[in-house]
XYZ file of C-alpha atoms in Angstrom:
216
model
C 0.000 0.000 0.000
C 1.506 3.250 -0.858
C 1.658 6.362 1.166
C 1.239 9.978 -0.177
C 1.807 13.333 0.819
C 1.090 16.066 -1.365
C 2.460 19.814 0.301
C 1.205 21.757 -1.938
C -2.679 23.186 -1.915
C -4.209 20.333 -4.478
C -7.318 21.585 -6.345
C -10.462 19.617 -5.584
C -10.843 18.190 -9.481
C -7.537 17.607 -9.883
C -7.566 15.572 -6.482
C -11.078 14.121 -7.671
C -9.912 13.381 -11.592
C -6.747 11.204 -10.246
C -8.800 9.707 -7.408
C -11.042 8.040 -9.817
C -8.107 7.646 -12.212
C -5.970 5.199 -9.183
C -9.536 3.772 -7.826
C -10.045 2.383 -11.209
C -6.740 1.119 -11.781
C -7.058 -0.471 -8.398
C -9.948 -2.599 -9.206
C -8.521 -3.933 -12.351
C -5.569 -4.944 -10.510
C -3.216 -2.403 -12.253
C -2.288 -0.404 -9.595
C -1.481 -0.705 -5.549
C -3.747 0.677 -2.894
C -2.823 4.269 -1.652
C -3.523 6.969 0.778
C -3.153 10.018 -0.329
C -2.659 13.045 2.351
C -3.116 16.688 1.328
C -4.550 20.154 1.966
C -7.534 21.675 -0.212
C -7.982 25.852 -0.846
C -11.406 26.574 0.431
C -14.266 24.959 -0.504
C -17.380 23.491 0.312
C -18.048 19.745 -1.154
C -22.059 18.528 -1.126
C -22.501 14.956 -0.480
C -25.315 12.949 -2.222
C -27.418 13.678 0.705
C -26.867 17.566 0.989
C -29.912 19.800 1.156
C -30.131 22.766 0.072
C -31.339 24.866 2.840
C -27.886 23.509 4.693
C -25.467 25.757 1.880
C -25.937 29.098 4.032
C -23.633 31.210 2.421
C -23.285 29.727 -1.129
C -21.270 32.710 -2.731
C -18.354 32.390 -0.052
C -16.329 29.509 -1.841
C -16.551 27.369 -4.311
C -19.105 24.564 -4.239
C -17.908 21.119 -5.926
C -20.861 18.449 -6.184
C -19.577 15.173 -5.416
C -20.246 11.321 -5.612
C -19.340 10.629 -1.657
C -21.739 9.797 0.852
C -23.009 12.796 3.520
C -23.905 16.348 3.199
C -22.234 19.630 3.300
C -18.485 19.779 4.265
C -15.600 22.004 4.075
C -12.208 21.612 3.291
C -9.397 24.273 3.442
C -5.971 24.942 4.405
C -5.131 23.428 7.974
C -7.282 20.324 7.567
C -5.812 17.341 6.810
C -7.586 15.506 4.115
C -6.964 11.290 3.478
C -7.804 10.286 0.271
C -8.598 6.269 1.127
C -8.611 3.804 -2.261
C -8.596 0.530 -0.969
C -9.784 -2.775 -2.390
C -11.930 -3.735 0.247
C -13.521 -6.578 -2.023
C -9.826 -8.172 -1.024
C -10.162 -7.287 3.000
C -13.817 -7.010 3.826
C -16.978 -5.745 1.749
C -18.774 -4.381 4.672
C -19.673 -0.327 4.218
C -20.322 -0.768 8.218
C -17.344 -2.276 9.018
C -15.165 0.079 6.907
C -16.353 3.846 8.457
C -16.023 2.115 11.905
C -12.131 1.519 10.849
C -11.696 4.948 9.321
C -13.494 6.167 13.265
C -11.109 4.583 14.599
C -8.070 5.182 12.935
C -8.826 8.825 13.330
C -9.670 8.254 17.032
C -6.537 6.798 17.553
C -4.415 9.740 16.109
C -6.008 11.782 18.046
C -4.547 9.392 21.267
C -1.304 10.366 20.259
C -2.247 14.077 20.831
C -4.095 13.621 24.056
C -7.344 14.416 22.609
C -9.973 12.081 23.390
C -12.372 11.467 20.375
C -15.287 9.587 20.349
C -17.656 7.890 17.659
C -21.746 8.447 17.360
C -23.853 5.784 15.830
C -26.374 8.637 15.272
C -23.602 10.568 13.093
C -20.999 9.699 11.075
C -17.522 11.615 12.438
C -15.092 11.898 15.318
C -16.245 13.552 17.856
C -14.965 15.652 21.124
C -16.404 16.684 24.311
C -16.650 20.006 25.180
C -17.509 20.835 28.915
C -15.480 24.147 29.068
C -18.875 24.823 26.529
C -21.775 23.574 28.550
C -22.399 19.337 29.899
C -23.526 18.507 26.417
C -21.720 20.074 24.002
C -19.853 18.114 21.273
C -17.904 19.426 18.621
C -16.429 17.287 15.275
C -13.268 17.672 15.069
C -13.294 14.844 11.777
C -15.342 14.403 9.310
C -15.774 11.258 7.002
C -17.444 10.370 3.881
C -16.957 7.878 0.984
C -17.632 6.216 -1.780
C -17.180 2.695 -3.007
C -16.663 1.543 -6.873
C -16.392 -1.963 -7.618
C -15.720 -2.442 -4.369
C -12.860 -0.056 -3.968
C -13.188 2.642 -1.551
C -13.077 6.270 -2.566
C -12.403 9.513 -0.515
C -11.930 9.383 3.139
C -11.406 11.688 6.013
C -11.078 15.138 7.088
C -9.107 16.601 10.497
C -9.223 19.572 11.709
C -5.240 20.341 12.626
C -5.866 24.624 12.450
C -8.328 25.515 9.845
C -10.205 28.763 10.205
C -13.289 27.558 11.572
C -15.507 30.613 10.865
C -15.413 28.730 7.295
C -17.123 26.783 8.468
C -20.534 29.030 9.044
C -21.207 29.305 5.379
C -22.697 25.435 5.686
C -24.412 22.796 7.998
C -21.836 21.007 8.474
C -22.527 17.024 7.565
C -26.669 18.292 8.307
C -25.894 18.769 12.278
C -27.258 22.004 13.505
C -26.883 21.353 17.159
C -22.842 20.745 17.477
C -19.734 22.487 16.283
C -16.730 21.997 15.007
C -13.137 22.508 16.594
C -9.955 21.344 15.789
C -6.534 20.602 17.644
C -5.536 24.455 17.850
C -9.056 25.036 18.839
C -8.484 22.739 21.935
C -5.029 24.014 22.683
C -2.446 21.862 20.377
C -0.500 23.366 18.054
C 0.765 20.783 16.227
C 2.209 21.181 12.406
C 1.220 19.105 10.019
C 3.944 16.621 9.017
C 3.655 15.658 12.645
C -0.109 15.513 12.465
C 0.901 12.609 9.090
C 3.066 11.058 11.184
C 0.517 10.051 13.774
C -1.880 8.949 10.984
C 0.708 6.709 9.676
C 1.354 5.389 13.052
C -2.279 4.739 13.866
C -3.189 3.721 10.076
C -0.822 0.462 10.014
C -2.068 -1.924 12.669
C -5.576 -1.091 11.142
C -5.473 -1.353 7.451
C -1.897 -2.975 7.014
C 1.632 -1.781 6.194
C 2.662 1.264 3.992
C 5.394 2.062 2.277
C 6.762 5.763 0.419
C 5.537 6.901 -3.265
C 8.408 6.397 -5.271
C 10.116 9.584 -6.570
């Protein structure tokens, strides 16, 4: 399985056109697996469940309509963003099973940062609690959503490392109007970004396998 990281901003359908390009390959047994870790300019992706009423601001950034599962999400610089193309007809063709490994390889990065994140099974994400906010108040701090092609998974996750979260008020995020978002600067850890990827690598492997570097 081979392991990506792109430093430069990627534009969403040039991330999107090669996506499709290496899922493809992928399922016709041409190409290896690969995650694929980068940073977006701002934008606001609508899943194949977004509504309408949830795009509140729709002149503020770009709006790219996409194949994934969910609703309306943001991406921008200080997020990570994991592009996920695995063959999951070779590990395990279970939708269910799959998002509760991607939850949990993002909950366990988090670990590493003392941030304790916690899954929903009445919303799709990684969640924190935030009692410096009021007893009930949860924020995302990750965001998922795919999609699957021949059995080969496309898209992934999003994490909040220091985006500017007032982006986030031109949507509903992922449909929830009654949490927030944060991210780790928002809860106090400033922590850059290749050491951000190296947690994700640390916490991918005993999930999904071994990686290895993109050759040159």
């Amino acid at each position: 399985m081979v392991w990506r990281v792109t430093d430069t901003l990627v534009g969403y359908e040039e991330a999107e056109v090669e996506m499709e390009a290496r899922a493809a390959a992928i399922a016709r047994g041409e190409a290896d697996e690969l995650v694929w870790l980068l940073e977006h300019p701002p934008l606001y992706t609508a899943g194949t469940s977004a509504k309408t009423a949830d795009l509140v601001e729709p002149e503020r950034f770009p709006v790219h309509r996409t194949g994934r599962g969910g609703q309306y999400t943001y991406h921008g610089p200080g997020q990570r963003i994991a592009y996920v193309m695995l063959d999951l007809n070779r590990r395990q063709p279970d939708l269910r099973a799959y998002v509760a490994s991607l939850e949990a390889w993002l909950i366990a990065t988090l670990d590493a940062f003392t941030v304790r994140a916690e899954r929903r099974e009445d919303r799709v994400g990684v969640w924190v609690r935030r009692p410096d906010k009021g007893p009930a108040v949860e924020d995302k701090i990750a965001a998922i959503g795919i999609r699957v092609r021949r059995w080969v998974s496309l898209h992934g996750i999003s994490l909040n490392v220091e985006p500017d979260l007032s982006h986030f008020s031109g949507i509903v995020p992922c449909g929830v109007r009654e949490h927030g978002v944060t991210s780790l600067a928002d809860l106090g850890r400033i922590i850059s970004l290749p050491e951000v990827d190296m947690a994700l690598r640390a916490a991918f492997e005993p999930i999904f396998g071994p990686t290895r570097d993109e050759a040159p």
